XYZ file of C-alpha atoms in Angstrom:
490
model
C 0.000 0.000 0.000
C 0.762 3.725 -1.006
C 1.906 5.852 2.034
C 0.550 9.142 2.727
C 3.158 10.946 1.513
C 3.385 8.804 -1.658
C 0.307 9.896 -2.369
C 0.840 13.505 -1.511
C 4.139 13.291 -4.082
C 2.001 11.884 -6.796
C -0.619 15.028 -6.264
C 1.862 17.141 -6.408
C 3.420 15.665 -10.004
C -0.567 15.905 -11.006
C -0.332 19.936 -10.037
C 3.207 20.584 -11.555
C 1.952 19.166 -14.732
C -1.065 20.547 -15.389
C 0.579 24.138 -14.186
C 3.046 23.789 -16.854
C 0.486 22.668 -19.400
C -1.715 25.780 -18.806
C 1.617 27.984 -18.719
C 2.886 26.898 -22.185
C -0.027 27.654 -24.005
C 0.171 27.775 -27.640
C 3.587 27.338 -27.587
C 5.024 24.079 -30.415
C 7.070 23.389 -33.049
C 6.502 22.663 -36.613
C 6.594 19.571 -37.484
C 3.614 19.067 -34.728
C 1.111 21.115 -36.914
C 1.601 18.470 -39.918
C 0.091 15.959 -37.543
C -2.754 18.583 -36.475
C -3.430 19.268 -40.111
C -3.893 15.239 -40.713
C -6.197 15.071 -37.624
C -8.413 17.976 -38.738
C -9.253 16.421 -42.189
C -10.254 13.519 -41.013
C -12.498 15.007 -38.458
C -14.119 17.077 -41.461
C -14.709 13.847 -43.483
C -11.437 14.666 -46.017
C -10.122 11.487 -44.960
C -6.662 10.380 -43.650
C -4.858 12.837 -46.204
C -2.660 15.972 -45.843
C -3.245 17.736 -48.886
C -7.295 16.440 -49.665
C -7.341 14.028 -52.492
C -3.957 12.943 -52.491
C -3.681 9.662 -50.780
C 0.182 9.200 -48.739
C 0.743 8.195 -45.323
C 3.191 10.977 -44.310
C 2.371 11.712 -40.325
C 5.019 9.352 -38.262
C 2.373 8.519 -35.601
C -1.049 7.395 -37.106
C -2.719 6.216 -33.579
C -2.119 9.936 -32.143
C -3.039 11.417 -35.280
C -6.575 9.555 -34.773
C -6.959 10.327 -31.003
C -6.670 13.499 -32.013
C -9.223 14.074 -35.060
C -11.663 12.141 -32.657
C -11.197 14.347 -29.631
C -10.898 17.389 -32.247
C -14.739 16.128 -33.520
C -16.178 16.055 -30.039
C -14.297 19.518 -28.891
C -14.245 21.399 -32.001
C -11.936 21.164 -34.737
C -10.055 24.885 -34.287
C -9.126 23.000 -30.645
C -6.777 20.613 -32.109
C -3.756 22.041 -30.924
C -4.872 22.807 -27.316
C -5.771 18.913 -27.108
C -2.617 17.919 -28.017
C -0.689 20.515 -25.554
C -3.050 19.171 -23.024
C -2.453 14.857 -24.110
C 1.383 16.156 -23.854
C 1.015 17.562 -20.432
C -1.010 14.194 -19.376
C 1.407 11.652 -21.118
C 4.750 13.717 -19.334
C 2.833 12.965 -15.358
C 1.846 9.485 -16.051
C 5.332 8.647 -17.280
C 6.639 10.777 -13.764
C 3.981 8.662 -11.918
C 4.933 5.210 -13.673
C 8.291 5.949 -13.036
C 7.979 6.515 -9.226
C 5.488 3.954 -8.896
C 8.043 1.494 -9.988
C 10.714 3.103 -7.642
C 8.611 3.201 -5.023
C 7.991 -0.695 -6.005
C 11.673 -1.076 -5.728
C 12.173 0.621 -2.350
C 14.161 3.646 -4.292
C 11.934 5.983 -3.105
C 15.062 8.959 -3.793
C 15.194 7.684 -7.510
C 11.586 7.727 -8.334
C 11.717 11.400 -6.749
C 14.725 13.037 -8.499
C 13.422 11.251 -11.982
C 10.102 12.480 -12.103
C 10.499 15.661 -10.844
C 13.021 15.882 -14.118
C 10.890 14.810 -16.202
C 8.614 17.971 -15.398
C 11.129 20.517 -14.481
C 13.627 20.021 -17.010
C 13.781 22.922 -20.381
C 15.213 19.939 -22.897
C 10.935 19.048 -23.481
C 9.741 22.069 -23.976
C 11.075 22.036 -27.431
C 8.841 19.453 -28.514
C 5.708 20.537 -26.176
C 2.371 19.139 -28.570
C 3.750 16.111 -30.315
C 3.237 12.523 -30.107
C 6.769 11.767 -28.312
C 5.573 12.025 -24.613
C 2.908 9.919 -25.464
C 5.085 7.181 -26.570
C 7.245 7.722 -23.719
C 4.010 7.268 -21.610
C 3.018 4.171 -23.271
C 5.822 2.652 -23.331
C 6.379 3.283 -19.357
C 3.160 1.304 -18.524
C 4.295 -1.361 -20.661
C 7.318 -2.248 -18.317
C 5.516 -1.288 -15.310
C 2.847 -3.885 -15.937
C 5.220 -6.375 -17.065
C 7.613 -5.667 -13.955
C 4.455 -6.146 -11.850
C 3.696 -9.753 -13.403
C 1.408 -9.157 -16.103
C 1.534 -10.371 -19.701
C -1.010 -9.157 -21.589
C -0.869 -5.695 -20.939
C 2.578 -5.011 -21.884
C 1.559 -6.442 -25.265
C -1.617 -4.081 -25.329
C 0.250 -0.710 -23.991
C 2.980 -1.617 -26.578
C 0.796 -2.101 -29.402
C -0.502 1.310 -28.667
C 3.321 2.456 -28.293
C 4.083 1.219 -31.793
C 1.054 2.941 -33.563
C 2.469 6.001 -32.110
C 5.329 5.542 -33.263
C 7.228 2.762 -35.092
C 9.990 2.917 -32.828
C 7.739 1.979 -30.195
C 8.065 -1.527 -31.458
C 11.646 -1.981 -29.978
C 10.480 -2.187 -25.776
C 8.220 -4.645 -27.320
C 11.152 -6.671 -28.030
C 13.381 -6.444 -25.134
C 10.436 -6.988 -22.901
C 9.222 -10.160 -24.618
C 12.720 -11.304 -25.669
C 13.386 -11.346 -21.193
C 10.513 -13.238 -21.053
C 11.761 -15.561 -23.438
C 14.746 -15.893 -21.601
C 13.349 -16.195 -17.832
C 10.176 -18.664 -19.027
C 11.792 -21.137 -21.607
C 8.825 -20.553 -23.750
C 6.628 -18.223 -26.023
C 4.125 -15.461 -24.786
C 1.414 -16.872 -27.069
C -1.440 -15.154 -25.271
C 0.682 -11.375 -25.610
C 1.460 -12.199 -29.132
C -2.067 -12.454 -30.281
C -3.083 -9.322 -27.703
C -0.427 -6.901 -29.882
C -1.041 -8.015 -33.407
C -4.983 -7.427 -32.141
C -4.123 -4.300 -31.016
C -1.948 -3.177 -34.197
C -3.532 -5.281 -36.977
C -6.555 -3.313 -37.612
C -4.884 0.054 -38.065
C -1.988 -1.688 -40.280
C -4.533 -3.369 -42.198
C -6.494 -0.301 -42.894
C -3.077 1.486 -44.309
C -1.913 -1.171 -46.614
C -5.566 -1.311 -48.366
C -5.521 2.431 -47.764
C -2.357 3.666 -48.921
C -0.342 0.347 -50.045
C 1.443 0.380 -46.707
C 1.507 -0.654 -43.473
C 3.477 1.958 -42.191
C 4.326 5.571 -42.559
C 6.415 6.474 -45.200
C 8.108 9.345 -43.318
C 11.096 7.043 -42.782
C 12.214 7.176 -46.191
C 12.187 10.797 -46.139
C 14.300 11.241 -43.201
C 16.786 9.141 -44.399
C 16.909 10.635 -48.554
C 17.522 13.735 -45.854
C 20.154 12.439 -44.724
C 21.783 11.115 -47.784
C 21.125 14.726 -49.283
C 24.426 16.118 -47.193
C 22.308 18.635 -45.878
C 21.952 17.567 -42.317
C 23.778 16.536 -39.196
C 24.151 12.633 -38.447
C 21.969 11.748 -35.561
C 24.265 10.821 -32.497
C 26.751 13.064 -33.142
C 24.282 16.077 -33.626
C 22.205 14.747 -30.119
C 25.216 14.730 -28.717
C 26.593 18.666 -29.398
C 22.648 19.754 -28.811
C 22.803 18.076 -25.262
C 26.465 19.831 -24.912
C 25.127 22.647 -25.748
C 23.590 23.176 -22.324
C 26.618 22.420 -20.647
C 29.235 24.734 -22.732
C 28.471 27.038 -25.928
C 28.207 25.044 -29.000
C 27.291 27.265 -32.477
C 25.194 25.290 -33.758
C 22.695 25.440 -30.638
C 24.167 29.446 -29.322
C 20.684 29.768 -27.996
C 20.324 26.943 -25.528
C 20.150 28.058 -22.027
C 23.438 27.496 -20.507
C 24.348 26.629 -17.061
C 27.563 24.997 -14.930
C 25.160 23.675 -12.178
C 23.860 20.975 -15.384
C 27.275 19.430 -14.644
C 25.679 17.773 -11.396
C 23.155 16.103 -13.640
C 25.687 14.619 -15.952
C 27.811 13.741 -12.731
C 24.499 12.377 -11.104
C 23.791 10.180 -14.290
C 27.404 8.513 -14.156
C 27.339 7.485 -10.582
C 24.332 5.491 -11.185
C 25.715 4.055 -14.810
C 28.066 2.864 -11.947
C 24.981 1.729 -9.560
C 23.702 -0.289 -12.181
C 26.946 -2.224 -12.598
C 27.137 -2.552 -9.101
C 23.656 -3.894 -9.159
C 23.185 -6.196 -12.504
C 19.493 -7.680 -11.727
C 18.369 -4.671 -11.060
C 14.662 -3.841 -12.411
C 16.083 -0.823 -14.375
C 18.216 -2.808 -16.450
C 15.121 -3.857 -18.807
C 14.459 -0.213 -19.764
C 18.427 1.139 -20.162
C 18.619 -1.928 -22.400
C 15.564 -0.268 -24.176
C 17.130 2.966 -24.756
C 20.353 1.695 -25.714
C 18.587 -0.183 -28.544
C 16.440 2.782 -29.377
C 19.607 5.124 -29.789
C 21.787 2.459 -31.541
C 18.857 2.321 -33.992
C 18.356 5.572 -35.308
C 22.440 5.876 -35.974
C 21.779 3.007 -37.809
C 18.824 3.661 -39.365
C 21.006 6.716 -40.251
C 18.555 9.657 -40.421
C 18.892 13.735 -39.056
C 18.292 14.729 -35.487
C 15.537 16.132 -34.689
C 14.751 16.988 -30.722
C 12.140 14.989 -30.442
C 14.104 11.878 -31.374
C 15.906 12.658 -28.213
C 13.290 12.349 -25.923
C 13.656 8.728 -24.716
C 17.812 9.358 -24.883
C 16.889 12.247 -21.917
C 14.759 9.887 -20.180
C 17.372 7.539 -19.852
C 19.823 9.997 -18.613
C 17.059 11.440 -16.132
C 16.760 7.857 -14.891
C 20.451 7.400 -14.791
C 20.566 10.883 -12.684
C 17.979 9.250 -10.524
C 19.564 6.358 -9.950
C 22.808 8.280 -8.940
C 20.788 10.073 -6.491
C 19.401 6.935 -4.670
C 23.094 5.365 -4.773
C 24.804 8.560 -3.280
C 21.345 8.735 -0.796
C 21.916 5.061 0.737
C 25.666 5.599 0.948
C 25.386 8.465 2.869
C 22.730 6.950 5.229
C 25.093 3.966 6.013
C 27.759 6.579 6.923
C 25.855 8.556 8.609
C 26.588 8.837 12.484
C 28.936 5.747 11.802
C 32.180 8.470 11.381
C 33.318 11.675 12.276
C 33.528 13.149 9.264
C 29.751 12.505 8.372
C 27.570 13.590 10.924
C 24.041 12.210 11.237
C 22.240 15.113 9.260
C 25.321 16.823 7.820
C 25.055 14.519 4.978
C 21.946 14.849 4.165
C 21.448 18.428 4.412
C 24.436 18.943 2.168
C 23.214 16.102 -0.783
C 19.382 18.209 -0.512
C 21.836 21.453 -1.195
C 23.309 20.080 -3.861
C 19.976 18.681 -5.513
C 18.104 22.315 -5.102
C 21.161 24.023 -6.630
C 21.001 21.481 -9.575
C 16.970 22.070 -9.744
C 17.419 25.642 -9.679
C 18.926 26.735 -13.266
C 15.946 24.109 -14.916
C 13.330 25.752 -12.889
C 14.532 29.493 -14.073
C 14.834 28.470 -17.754
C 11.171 27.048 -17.393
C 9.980 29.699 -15.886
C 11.271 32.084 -18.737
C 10.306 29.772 -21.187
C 6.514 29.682 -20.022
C 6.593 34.200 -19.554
C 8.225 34.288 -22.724
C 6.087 35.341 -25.715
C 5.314 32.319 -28.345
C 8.761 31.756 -30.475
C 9.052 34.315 -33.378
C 9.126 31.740 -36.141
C 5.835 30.325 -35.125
C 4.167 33.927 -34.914
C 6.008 34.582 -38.523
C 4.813 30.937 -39.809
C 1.649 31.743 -38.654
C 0.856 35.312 -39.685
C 2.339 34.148 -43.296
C -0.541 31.468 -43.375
C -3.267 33.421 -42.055
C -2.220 35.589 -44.906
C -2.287 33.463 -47.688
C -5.369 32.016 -46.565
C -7.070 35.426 -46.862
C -5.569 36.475 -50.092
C -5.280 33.302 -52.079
C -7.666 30.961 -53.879
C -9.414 27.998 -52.284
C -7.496 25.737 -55.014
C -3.762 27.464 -54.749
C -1.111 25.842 -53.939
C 1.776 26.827 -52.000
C 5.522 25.995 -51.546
C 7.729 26.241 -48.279
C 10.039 24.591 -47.103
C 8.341 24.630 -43.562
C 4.984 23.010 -44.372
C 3.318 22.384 -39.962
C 2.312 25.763 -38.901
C 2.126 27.721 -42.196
C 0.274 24.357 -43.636
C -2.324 24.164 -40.777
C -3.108 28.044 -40.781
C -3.575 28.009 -44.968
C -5.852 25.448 -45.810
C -4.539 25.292 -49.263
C -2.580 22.588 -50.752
C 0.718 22.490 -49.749
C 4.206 21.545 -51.720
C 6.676 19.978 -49.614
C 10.256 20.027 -50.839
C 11.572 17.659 -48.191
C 9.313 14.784 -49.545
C 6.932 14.485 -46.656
C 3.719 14.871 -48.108
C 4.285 14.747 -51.675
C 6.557 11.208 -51.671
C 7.621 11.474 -55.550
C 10.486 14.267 -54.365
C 11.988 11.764 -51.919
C 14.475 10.364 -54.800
C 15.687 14.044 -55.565
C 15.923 14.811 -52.032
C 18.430 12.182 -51.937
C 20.419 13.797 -54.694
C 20.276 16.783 -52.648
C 17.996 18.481 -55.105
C 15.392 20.440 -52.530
C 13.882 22.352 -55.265
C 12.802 19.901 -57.678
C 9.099 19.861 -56.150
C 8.832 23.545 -56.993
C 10.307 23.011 -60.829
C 8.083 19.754 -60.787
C 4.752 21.411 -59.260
C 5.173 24.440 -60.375
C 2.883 25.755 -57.253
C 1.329 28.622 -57.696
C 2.827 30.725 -54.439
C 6.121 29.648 -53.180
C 7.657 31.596 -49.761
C 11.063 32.179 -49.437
C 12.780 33.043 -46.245
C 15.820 35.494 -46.820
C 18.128 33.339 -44.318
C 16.645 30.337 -43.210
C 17.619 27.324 -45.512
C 18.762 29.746 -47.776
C 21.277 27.256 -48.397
C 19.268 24.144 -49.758
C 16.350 25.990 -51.548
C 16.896 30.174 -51.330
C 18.813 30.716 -54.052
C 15.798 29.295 -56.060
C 15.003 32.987 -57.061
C 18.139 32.860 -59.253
C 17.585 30.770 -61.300
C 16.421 31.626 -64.547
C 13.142 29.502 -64.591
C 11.994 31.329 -61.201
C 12.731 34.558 -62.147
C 10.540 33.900 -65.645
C 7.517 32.394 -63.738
C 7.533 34.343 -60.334
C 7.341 37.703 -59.226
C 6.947 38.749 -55.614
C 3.761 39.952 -54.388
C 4.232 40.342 -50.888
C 6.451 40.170 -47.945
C 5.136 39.162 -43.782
C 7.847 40.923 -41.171
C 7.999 39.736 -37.682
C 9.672 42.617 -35.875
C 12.507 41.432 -34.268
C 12.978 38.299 -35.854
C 16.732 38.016 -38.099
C 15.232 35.829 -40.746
C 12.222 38.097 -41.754
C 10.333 39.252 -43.777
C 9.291 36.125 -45.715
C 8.935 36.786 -49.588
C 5.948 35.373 -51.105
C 6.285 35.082 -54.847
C 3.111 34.512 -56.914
C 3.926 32.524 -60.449
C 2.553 34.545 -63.874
């Protein structure tokens, strides 16, 4: 049984979530708003499509997509994005729950603390605040904590769910089942059947659908990757988690702070615990995110932040465990030698863990006062825009399709191959602007900085400048890569 003040701990994760939920707001990122757009055409009867009528699987995480259109229907379609800020602040406290629940199950009380309480406090989410990751991470956390409790069915069921989210979600799926394997001596017959009930259905309905059974997003990520264009994936993760440790240029605006040391120190003593400690529960889920990481440098596609969001977890849980290791040594010294004192100890390890809380608690706090990001005000104003001064039937190029997309309406080209899947094989070659010379759409926006690189320099070439002329330009005050140039073709 629960003691009081478990009880009263897992209150207060309720509260610190649903305060941060309310305090973000509208804030999101890009990419989040494709998945939005998907969810409101198929709660206005367009179907599971991004651009109406043309038929391609290109959101990463189907079941969310659908949990959202449905709760969009019953809500109101224009509240799309508020459900998914609020599913984002829900998934982030049942994983902080789950996680101290299973702590608590393990009599590691200090662990369960220190790891939830990063998991809401920490800045590293809030750049993916709205998107299907947390939900994942949630899913995927019930799965082991149902399995570590003895079940076998519902670790197939929460992981089914885990894999329509995303298809990564297919890996703690595997480690789980493959222990069980290895403890039992036999098959999980009953769990088998309960996950390919859970996933066949949706799978089914794709391949008859769109002649898949998954998302083809992962083809696109990796022609990005072949392009040149982008940063491999550990190395990037890597120098974007350094960057709030030291100043890196390619992150300069991550908020920097020495006291993150501690974490990093933290997360090595119990990498060290769990070597002490080889059976230890935890061992099932680092074995999970080592898989999950060694996978997508395999799979060899870009970083993107929210790919790192099970690489933090595991480095909160890490920190965690560090905590609880440093905790019980210090209460077996303590009183037991001069130098350690029976509270002396303690009060000095809670000193050190406020001063480490501190600099993630100010950069939250900023974040959540802080007006919405520029680019998504810009993105947004620019679609807004076009929606009022285009035709129902134009369509538009960017190289930015989520919020600009979601705010047009109109049919969107997508020179990254995400939505329109015949510019993956270019993409590859490096060539971003073949879906413009292919499509010919009839607005394209240019930004005068931002990926000026890959597709800016469009407006020199010779076919451009015969077709286009610019019509238009949205500012964001403030902002160094405005005004966007909208160009309308002849």
């Amino acid at each position: 049984m629960l003691a009081r003040r478990d009880t009263l701990f897992l209150i207060l994760l309720a509260v610190i979530g649903l305060v941060i939920t309310v305090a973000i707001g509208k804030a999101s990122f890009d990419d989040a708003y494709i998945t939005f757009r998907y969810a409101r055409n198929i709660a206005l009867g367009n179907g599971f499509v991004y651009n109406p009528g043309e038929r391609y699987l290109g959101t990463t995480t189907p079941l969310f997509t659908l949990l959202l259109s449905g709760l969009g229907w019953l809500a109101g379609i224009n509240r799309i994005p508020d459900i998914a800020q609020c599913l984002s602040g829900l998934a982030l406290v049942i994983t902080a729950m789950t996680v101290y629940l299973t702590a608590w199950r393990e009599k590691q009380r200090v662990a369960g603390v220190i790891t939830a309480l990063l998991l809401l406090l920490n800045p590293f989410y809030l750049h993916v605040w709205g998107g299907e990751a947390f939900c994942m991470l949630a899913l995927i956390m019930l799965a082991f904590f149902f399995y570590q409790g003895g079940h076998t069915l519902l670790p197939a069921l929460f992981g089914g769910l885990a894999f329509l989210t995303r298809g990564e979600g297919i890996i703690p799926i595997v480690v789980i089942y493959s222990h069980y394997v290895m403890q039992r001596r036999r098959l999980p017959w009953g769990a088998m059947l309960a996950f390919i009930a859970t996933v066949a259905p949706l799978l089914l309905y794709f391949h008859l659908t769109f002649g898949m059974f998954l998302p083809g997003t992962l083809a696109a990520k990796t022609a990005q990757m072949q392009s040149g264009a982008f940063g491999p994936f550990f190395r990037t993760m890597a120098d974007w988690i350094r960057s709030y440790l030291m100043f890196s240029p390619a992150f300069s605006s991550s908020p920097r702070h020495a006291l993150y040391w501690l974490w990093i120190a933290a997360a090595l003593l119990g990498w060290t615990a769990l070597l002490w400690r080889p059976r230890t529960t935890w061992w099932l889920l680092v074995i999970w995110i080592a898989s999950y990481t060694a996978g997508y440098a395999f799979l060899n596609v870009p970083f993107y932040t929210w790919y790192a969001v099970p690489c933090l977890f595991g480095g909160f849980l890490l920190a965690g465990l560090g905590c609880q290791f440093a905790a019980d040594w210090i209460r077996k010294c303590s009183g037991a030698h001069w130098w350690c004192p029976p509270r002396l100890g303690f009060s000095s390890a809670l000193a050190l863990i406020t001063a480490a809380f501190l600099p993630m608690t100010v950069s939250l706090c900023h974040f959540v006062r802080a007006p919405v990001n520029p680019i998504q005000r810009l993105y947004v104003k620019t679609g807004r825009w076009l929606n009022g001064n285009t035709a129902a039937d134009a369509s538009i190029g960017f190289f930015e399709i989520g919020f600009m997309g979601y705010h047009t309406e109109r049919r969107m080209i997508d020179p990254m191959g995400l939505v329109q899947n015949d510019a993956i094989q270019h993409v590859k070659q490096g060539d971003f602007k073949w879906a413009y010379r292919h499509y010919r759409p009839d607005l394209i926006v240019i930004s005068p900085t931002r990926w000026h690189d890959r597709i800016g320099n469009i407006t020199n070439e010779p076919w451009f400048q015969t077709s286009y002329r610019k019509i238009a330009a949205i500012d964001e005050p403030g902002y160094r890569d405005a005004p966007l140039a909208i160009f309308k073709k002849q």
